Amino acid sequence: MKRLVFLMPVLLFLALAFWFAKGLSRDPRYIPSMLIDRPAPDFVLPPIAGPMEGLSSSDFQGQVSMLNIFGSWCASCEIEHPVLMAIAREGVAPIYGLNWKDAPGAGAEWLRGRGDPYAKIGDDAAGRVAIDFGVTGAPETFIIDAAGRVRHKHVGPVTMDEWRHVLKPMIEDLNDAPLDP
Amino acid sequence: MMRRLILSIMLAASSAAIAVQPDEQLDDSALEARAREISRDIRCVVCQSENIDDSNAPLARDLRLLVRERLLEGDSDKEATDFLVARYGDYVLLKPRVQTNTLLLWGAPLIAAVAAAAGLLAALDGAKRRKKAPKALTDEEVEALNRLT
């Protein structure tokens, strides 16, 4: 009994050390999304160029879709772009674009040279819709179910690997699952 | 030499560059002061060791403007902060609120103090008891003592 009392601080130290060591392995840049399993925020955004269509939250109704945050100023978006083109060609789900804090016309110009993977694009020049989505940087990609609820958030460029092993299976699951109210 | 000394003193005395730009500030100085106060407790989600009042990140500027906009619309300090928490989570608060999942965090100093006090009392008590009641002599010891005296 006496011995146990003396061992207590050591045991306590070991428990704390283990706990903190576990904490060190977590990514401090990862900010959990507040929107998971909640309806996407309401918004109506104009198109980025005259003849194109704008984007509003009602576009998320009726089918599983992806929302990709991008900007012509964003270097990682450049890396992600070919992956989005490939995903768009697969036609599993429409990719909607949110052109975040871009100068007028810059987003359209950026896409002109590279190709346009987006079904529809909203121009969020003021960045307010992005804040409603809790966006911390571009690119970010959300998966939104057919009822317009956010189901997943991916931070940083989507890679082909991430698409094949995480995002695509998730979309296929959502497509198969009956819509619960 | 003298010039360098003066320059270094001036640099040391100057405050850090202010991130809040003149065009962001509100005309109402009371509201502006409240906005600064709120901003100092909001973590910048881009450069995470800074608050949005100090940060030069464009997103921090947007959040500062948003805070001011909420205040102009008549939000209380708490409502303006809640608006950001609803979007970015408790994560944006540099000072965590007291709520169920932070009870351990806020309670830890108290728990540690109580545990330390209990340990100290037990140790003092043990020491006192040892001093007060010295072990009685055994029969052999009494006999040995008697033989000596």
Short mmCIF file of C-alpha atoms in Angstrom, two decimals:
data_model
loop_
_atom_site.label_atom_id
_atom_site.label_comp_id
_atom_site.label_asym_id
_atom_site.label_seq_id
_atom_site.Cartn_x
_atom_site.Cartn_y
_atom_site.Cartn_z
CA MET A 1 0.00 0.00 0.00
CA LYS A 2 2.79 2.38 1.01
CA ARG A 3 4.71 1.52 -2.12
CA LEU A 4 1.69 2.28 -4.30
CA VAL A 5 1.50 5.81 -2.94
CA PHE A 6 5.10 6.42 -3.95
CA LEU A 7 4.44 4.98 -7.40
CA MET A 8 1.45 7.27 -7.95
CA PRO A 9 3.40 10.30 -9.28
CA VAL A 10 5.31 8.06 -11.66
CA LEU A 11 2.13 6.46 -12.96
CA LEU A 12 0.47 9.85 -13.25
CA PHE A 13 3.47 11.17 -15.17
CA LEU A 14 3.42 8.19 -17.54
CA ALA A 15 -0.30 8.61 -18.18
CA LEU A 16 0.10 12.32 -18.93
CA ALA A 17 3.20 11.75 -21.08
CA PHE A 18 1.33 9.16 -23.13
CA TRP A 19 -1.65 11.48 -23.52
CA PHE A 20 0.45 14.46 -24.63
CA ALA A 21 2.56 12.31 -26.96
CA LYS A 22 -0.66 11.26 -28.64
CA GLY A 23 -1.67 14.89 -28.92
CA LEU A 24 1.61 15.76 -30.65
CA SER A 25 0.80 13.41 -33.49
CA ARG A 26 -2.34 15.37 -34.35
CA ASP A 27 -2.29 17.96 -37.12
CA PRO A 28 -2.77 21.42 -35.60
CA ARG A 29 -3.74 22.83 -39.00
CA TYR A 30 -6.76 20.54 -39.17
CA ILE A 31 -9.85 22.49 -38.21
CA PRO A 32 -12.91 20.28 -38.01
CA SER A 33 -15.77 21.59 -40.11
CA MET A 34 -18.84 22.84 -38.28
CA LEU A 35 -21.01 21.98 -41.26
CA ILE A 36 -20.67 18.20 -41.34
CA ASP A 37 -24.17 16.66 -41.58
CA ARG A 38 -25.73 20.11 -41.57
CA PRO A 39 -27.43 21.87 -44.48
CA ALA A 40 -25.11 23.91 -46.68
CA PRO A 41 -25.52 27.65 -46.03
CA ASP A 42 -27.99 29.54 -48.20
CA PHE A 43 -26.50 31.72 -50.89
CA VAL A 44 -27.03 33.06 -54.40
CA LEU A 45 -23.91 34.04 -56.32
CA PRO A 46 -23.53 35.68 -59.74
CA PRO A 47 -21.57 34.00 -62.56
CA ILE A 48 -17.88 34.79 -63.04
CA ALA A 49 -18.45 35.78 -66.67
CA GLY A 50 -21.47 37.10 -68.57
CA PRO A 51 -22.85 34.12 -70.47
CA MET A 52 -22.19 31.55 -67.74
CA GLU A 53 -24.57 30.41 -65.01
CA GLY A 54 -24.18 31.55 -61.42
CA LEU A 55 -24.40 29.24 -58.42
CA SER A 56 -26.88 29.08 -55.57
CA SER A 57 -27.46 26.70 -52.67
CA SER A 58 -30.59 25.32 -54.44
CA ASP A 59 -28.22 23.73 -56.99
CA PHE A 60 -27.21 21.22 -54.30
CA GLN A 61 -30.72 19.72 -54.20
CA GLY A 62 -31.51 16.50 -56.04
CA GLN A 63 -28.08 14.91 -56.54
CA VAL A 64 -24.83 14.34 -54.72
CA SER A 65 -22.40 17.06 -55.70
CA MET A 66 -19.02 18.53 -54.89
CA LEU A 67 -18.21 22.14 -54.14
CA ASN A 68 -14.67 23.23 -54.87
CA ILE A 69 -13.23 26.50 -53.57
CA PHE A 70 -10.70 27.97 -56.00
CA GLY A 71 -9.08 31.21 -57.10
CA SER A 72 -6.81 32.27 -59.93
CA TRP A 73 -4.38 33.54 -57.25
CA CYS A 74 -4.14 30.14 -55.59
CA ALA A 75 -1.02 28.14 -56.39
CA SER A 76 -2.32 24.82 -55.06
CA CYS A 77 -5.41 25.16 -57.28
CA GLU A 78 -3.07 25.07 -60.25
CA ILE A 79 -1.82 21.68 -59.03
CA GLU A 80 -5.32 20.44 -58.32
CA HIS A 81 -6.83 21.56 -61.62
CA PRO A 82 -5.87 18.55 -63.82
CA VAL A 83 -7.27 16.22 -61.13
CA LEU A 84 -10.58 18.09 -61.17
CA MET A 85 -10.65 17.81 -64.97
CA ALA A 86 -10.19 14.04 -64.70
CA ILE A 87 -12.89 13.78 -62.02
CA ALA A 88 -15.28 15.83 -64.16
CA ARG A 89 -14.68 13.46 -67.09
CA GLU A 90 -15.67 10.49 -64.91
CA GLY A 91 -19.06 12.13 -64.44
CA VAL A 92 -19.75 10.60 -61.01
CA ALA A 93 -21.07 13.84 -59.57
CA PRO A 94 -21.13 17.45 -60.72
CA ILE A 95 -18.37 19.71 -59.40
CA TYR A 96 -19.56 23.18 -58.51
CA GLY A 97 -17.01 25.94 -58.25
CA LEU A 98 -16.76 28.80 -55.81
CA ASN A 99 -14.42 31.43 -57.21
CA TRP A 100 -13.09 32.89 -53.98
CA LYS A 101 -11.91 36.50 -53.68
CA ASP A 102 -10.87 36.89 -57.29
CA ALA A 103 -10.62 40.09 -59.30
CA PRO A 104 -13.49 40.51 -61.79
CA GLY A 105 -12.91 38.24 -64.77
CA ALA A 106 -9.72 36.71 -63.35
CA GLY A 107 -11.41 33.37 -62.56
CA ALA A 108 -12.89 33.06 -66.04
CA GLU A 109 -9.57 34.00 -67.61
CA TRP A 110 -7.77 31.39 -65.48
CA LEU A 111 -10.19 28.68 -66.64
CA ARG A 112 -10.05 29.72 -70.30
CA GLY A 113 -6.51 28.50 -70.74
CA ARG A 114 -6.85 25.36 -68.61
CA GLY A 115 -10.33 23.98 -69.22
CA ASP A 116 -13.42 24.21 -67.05
CA PRO A 117 -14.21 21.22 -64.81
CA TYR A 118 -17.15 22.97 -63.13
CA ALA A 119 -20.85 22.41 -63.79
CA LYS A 120 -21.62 25.85 -62.42
CA ILE A 121 -19.48 28.56 -60.81
CA GLY A 122 -20.40 31.26 -58.34
CA ASP A 123 -18.36 34.46 -58.05
CA ASP A 124 -17.63 35.05 -54.36
CA ALA A 125 -15.61 38.24 -54.79
CA ALA A 126 -16.32 39.45 -51.24
CA GLY A 127 -15.51 36.05 -49.74
CA ARG A 128 -18.65 36.01 -47.58
CA VAL A 129 -20.04 32.69 -48.82
CA ALA A 130 -16.64 31.08 -48.26
CA ILE A 131 -16.73 32.31 -44.64
CA ASP A 132 -20.23 30.84 -44.25
CA PHE A 133 -18.71 27.54 -45.35
CA GLY A 134 -15.91 27.94 -42.82
CA VAL A 135 -13.28 27.99 -45.54
CA THR A 136 -9.75 28.58 -44.25
CA GLY A 137 -7.86 28.43 -47.53
CA ALA A 138 -8.08 27.41 -51.15
CA PRO A 139 -8.47 24.82 -52.45
CA GLU A 140 -11.09 23.12 -50.32
CA THR A 141 -13.64 20.60 -51.49
CA PHE A 142 -16.97 19.74 -49.92
CA ILE A 143 -19.14 16.73 -50.64
CA ILE A 144 -22.81 17.62 -50.42
CA ASP A 145 -25.58 15.01 -50.45
CA ALA A 146 -28.75 15.11 -52.52
CA ALA A 147 -30.64 16.83 -49.69
CA GLY A 148 -28.13 19.67 -49.69
CA ARG A 149 -26.33 18.61 -46.50
CA VAL A 150 -22.57 18.88 -46.23
CA ARG A 151 -21.11 15.41 -45.61
CA HIS A 152 -17.36 15.83 -45.98
CA LYS A 153 -14.72 18.50 -46.23
CA HIS A 154 -11.35 18.05 -47.86
CA VAL A 155 -8.68 20.68 -47.19
CA GLY A 156 -5.94 21.25 -49.75
CA PRO A 157 -5.68 19.96 -53.31
CA VAL A 158 -7.55 16.75 -54.06
CA THR A 159 -5.17 14.13 -55.40
CA MET A 160 -6.10 11.27 -57.70
CA ASP A 161 -5.35 8.91 -54.81
CA GLU A 162 -7.66 10.79 -52.43
CA TRP A 163 -10.36 10.82 -55.09
CA ARG A 164 -10.18 7.08 -55.79
CA HIS A 165 -9.94 5.91 -52.19
CA VAL A 166 -11.95 8.43 -50.21
CA LEU A 167 -14.10 10.87 -52.15
CA LYS A 168 -15.40 8.63 -54.92
CA PRO A 169 -16.41 5.73 -52.63
CA MET A 170 -18.12 8.26 -50.39
CA ILE A 171 -20.11 9.71 -53.29
CA GLU A 172 -21.07 6.24 -54.47
CA ASP A 173 -22.25 5.33 -50.96
CA LEU A 174 -24.32 8.50 -50.80
CA ASN A 175 -25.80 7.72 -54.22
CA ASP A 176 -26.81 4.23 -53.08
CA ALA A 177 -28.16 5.26 -49.70
CA PRO A 178 -31.84 6.14 -49.61
CA LEU A 179 -32.41 9.73 -48.60
CA ASP A 180 -33.22 9.91 -44.92
CA PRO A 181 -35.17 12.99 -43.93
CA MET B 1 27.54 54.03 -33.79
CA MET B 2 25.36 56.72 -32.23
CA ARG B 3 23.01 56.57 -35.20
CA ARG B 4 22.65 52.83 -34.92
CA LEU B 5 21.96 53.11 -31.23
CA ILE B 6 19.24 55.68 -31.79
CA LEU B 7 17.75 53.61 -34.60
CA SER B 8 17.67 50.47 -32.50
CA ILE B 9 16.06 52.32 -29.61
CA MET B 10 13.44 53.75 -31.95
CA LEU B 11 12.77 50.33 -33.46
CA ALA B 12 12.48 48.74 -30.04
CA ALA B 13 10.11 51.44 -28.84
CA SER B 14 7.81 51.29 -31.87
CA SER B 15 4.90 48.90 -31.69
CA ALA B 16 4.44 46.10 -34.21
CA ALA B 17 2.93 47.09 -37.53
CA ILE B 18 -0.78 47.38 -37.16
CA ALA B 19 -2.74 44.99 -39.33
CA VAL B 20 -6.01 46.90 -39.01
CA GLN B 21 -6.09 49.30 -41.96
CA PRO B 22 -7.65 52.77 -41.71
CA ASP B 23 -10.32 51.90 -44.28
CA GLU B 24 -11.55 49.04 -42.08
CA GLN B 25 -12.07 51.12 -38.99
CA LEU B 26 -15.48 52.27 -37.88
CA ASP B 27 -16.28 55.95 -37.44
CA ASP B 28 -17.89 55.22 -34.10
CA SER B 29 -14.89 54.93 -31.78
CA ALA B 30 -16.82 53.01 -29.10
CA LEU B 31 -17.86 50.36 -31.64
CA GLU B 32 -14.34 50.29 -33.07
CA ALA B 33 -12.91 49.68 -29.60
CA ARG B 34 -15.35 46.80 -29.10
CA ALA B 35 -14.40 45.37 -32.49
CA ARG B 36 -10.70 45.50 -31.57
CA GLU B 37 -11.47 43.78 -28.27
CA ILE B 38 -13.40 40.98 -29.98
CA SER B 39 -10.77 40.59 -32.72
CA ARG B 40 -8.01 40.08 -30.19
CA ASP B 41 -9.70 36.89 -28.96
CA ILE B 42 -10.37 35.44 -32.40
CA ARG B 43 -7.75 33.13 -33.81
CA CYS B 44 -6.69 33.69 -37.40
CA VAL B 45 -7.52 30.44 -39.20
CA VAL B 46 -4.73 30.94 -41.75
CA CYS B 47 -1.76 31.80 -39.52
CA GLN B 48 -2.88 30.06 -36.41
CA SER B 49 -0.72 31.59 -33.72
CA GLU B 50 -2.05 35.07 -34.40
CA ASN B 51 -5.32 36.71 -33.56
CA ILE B 52 -7.19 38.38 -36.40
CA ASP B 53 -6.41 41.82 -34.99
CA ASP B 54 -2.67 41.22 -35.55
CA SER B 55 -2.81 39.17 -38.70
CA ASN B 56 -2.17 40.50 -42.18
CA ALA B 57 -3.83 37.52 -43.87
CA PRO B 58 -6.61 38.53 -46.29
CA LEU B 59 -9.02 36.15 -44.56
CA ALA B 60 -8.26 37.81 -41.21
CA ARG B 61 -9.15 41.15 -42.78
CA ASP B 62 -12.44 39.70 -44.03
CA LEU B 63 -13.21 38.41 -40.55
CA ARG B 64 -12.37 41.79 -39.00
CA LEU B 65 -14.73 43.48 -41.44
CA LEU B 66 -17.37 40.88 -40.64
CA VAL B 67 -17.05 41.54 -36.90
CA ARG B 68 -17.49 45.29 -37.51
CA GLU B 69 -20.46 44.65 -39.75
CA ARG B 70 -22.12 42.53 -37.07
CA LEU B 71 -21.56 45.27 -34.48
CA LEU B 72 -23.03 47.91 -36.80
CA GLU B 73 -26.09 45.70 -37.13
CA GLY B 74 -26.48 45.84 -33.37
CA ASP B 75 -24.96 42.51 -32.30
CA SER B 76 -23.64 42.22 -28.77
CA ASP B 77 -19.99 41.18 -28.37
CA LYS B 78 -21.09 37.64 -27.64
CA GLU B 79 -23.41 37.50 -30.66
CA ALA B 80 -20.63 38.70 -32.96
CA THR B 81 -18.26 36.07 -31.56
CA ASP B 82 -20.96 33.37 -31.78
CA PHE B 83 -21.42 34.25 -35.45
CA LEU B 84 -17.80 33.25 -36.11
CA VAL B 85 -17.93 30.22 -33.81
CA ALA B 86 -20.94 28.94 -35.78
CA ARG B 87 -18.75 28.93 -38.91
CA TYR B 88 -15.29 27.99 -37.68
CA GLY B 89 -16.06 26.23 -34.40
CA ASP B 90 -14.64 26.73 -30.91
CA TYR B 91 -11.32 26.57 -32.68
CA VAL B 92 -11.41 30.32 -33.45
CA LEU B 93 -11.56 31.24 -29.78
CA LEU B 94 -8.12 31.97 -28.37
CA LYS B 95 -9.63 31.77 -24.90
CA PRO B 96 -11.72 28.59 -24.65
CA ARG B 97 -15.16 29.02 -23.13
CA VAL B 98 -16.20 27.14 -20.02
CA GLN B 99 -18.45 24.37 -21.32
CA THR B 100 -18.80 20.61 -20.89
CA ASN B 101 -15.88 19.66 -23.14
CA THR B 102 -13.55 22.22 -21.53
CA LEU B 103 -14.42 21.46 -17.90
CA LEU B 104 -11.32 19.31 -17.49
CA LEU B 105 -9.18 22.06 -19.02
CA TRP B 106 -10.51 24.78 -16.72
CA GLY B 107 -10.79 22.42 -13.74
CA ALA B 108 -7.26 20.99 -14.02
CA PRO B 109 -5.57 23.69 -11.86
CA LEU B 110 -8.20 23.24 -9.15
CA ILE B 111 -7.88 19.45 -9.28
CA ALA B 112 -4.08 19.73 -9.09
CA ALA B 113 -4.29 22.17 -6.16
CA VAL B 114 -6.73 19.96 -4.23
CA ALA B 115 -4.60 16.86 -4.89
CA ALA B 116 -1.46 18.68 -3.77
CA ALA B 117 -3.17 19.96 -0.61
CA ALA B 118 -4.47 16.47 0.21
CA GLY B 119 -1.00 15.00 -0.32
CA LEU B 120 0.59 17.65 1.86
CA LEU B 121 -1.95 17.16 4.68
CA ALA B 122 -1.46 13.38 4.58
CA ALA B 123 2.33 13.79 4.74
CA LEU B 124 2.13 16.28 7.65
CA ASP B 125 -0.32 14.05 9.47
CA GLY B 126 1.95 11.04 9.08
CA ALA B 127 4.96 12.99 10.35
CA LYS B 128 3.05 14.24 13.37
CA ARG B 129 1.82 10.78 14.26
CA ARG B 130 5.33 9.35 14.05
CA LYS B 131 6.64 12.06 16.35
CA LYS B 132 3.83 11.81 18.93
CA ALA B 133 3.83 8.06 19.47
CA PRO B 134 7.35 6.67 19.62
CA LYS B 135 7.38 2.90 19.41
CA ALA B 136 7.01 1.28 22.85
CA LEU B 137 10.05 -0.66 24.04
CA THR B 138 9.91 -4.40 23.74
CA ASP B 139 10.25 -6.61 26.79
CA GLU B 140 13.83 -7.51 25.91
CA GLU B 141 14.75 -3.86 25.54
CA VAL B 142 13.21 -3.03 28.92
CA GLU B 143 15.17 -5.89 30.46
CA ALA B 144 18.42 -4.72 28.81
CA LEU B 145 17.77 -1.22 30.06
CA ASN B 146 17.10 -2.43 33.59
CA ARG B 147 20.34 -4.37 33.55
CA LEU B 148 22.28 -1.24 32.61
CA THR B 149 20.74 1.01 35.23
#
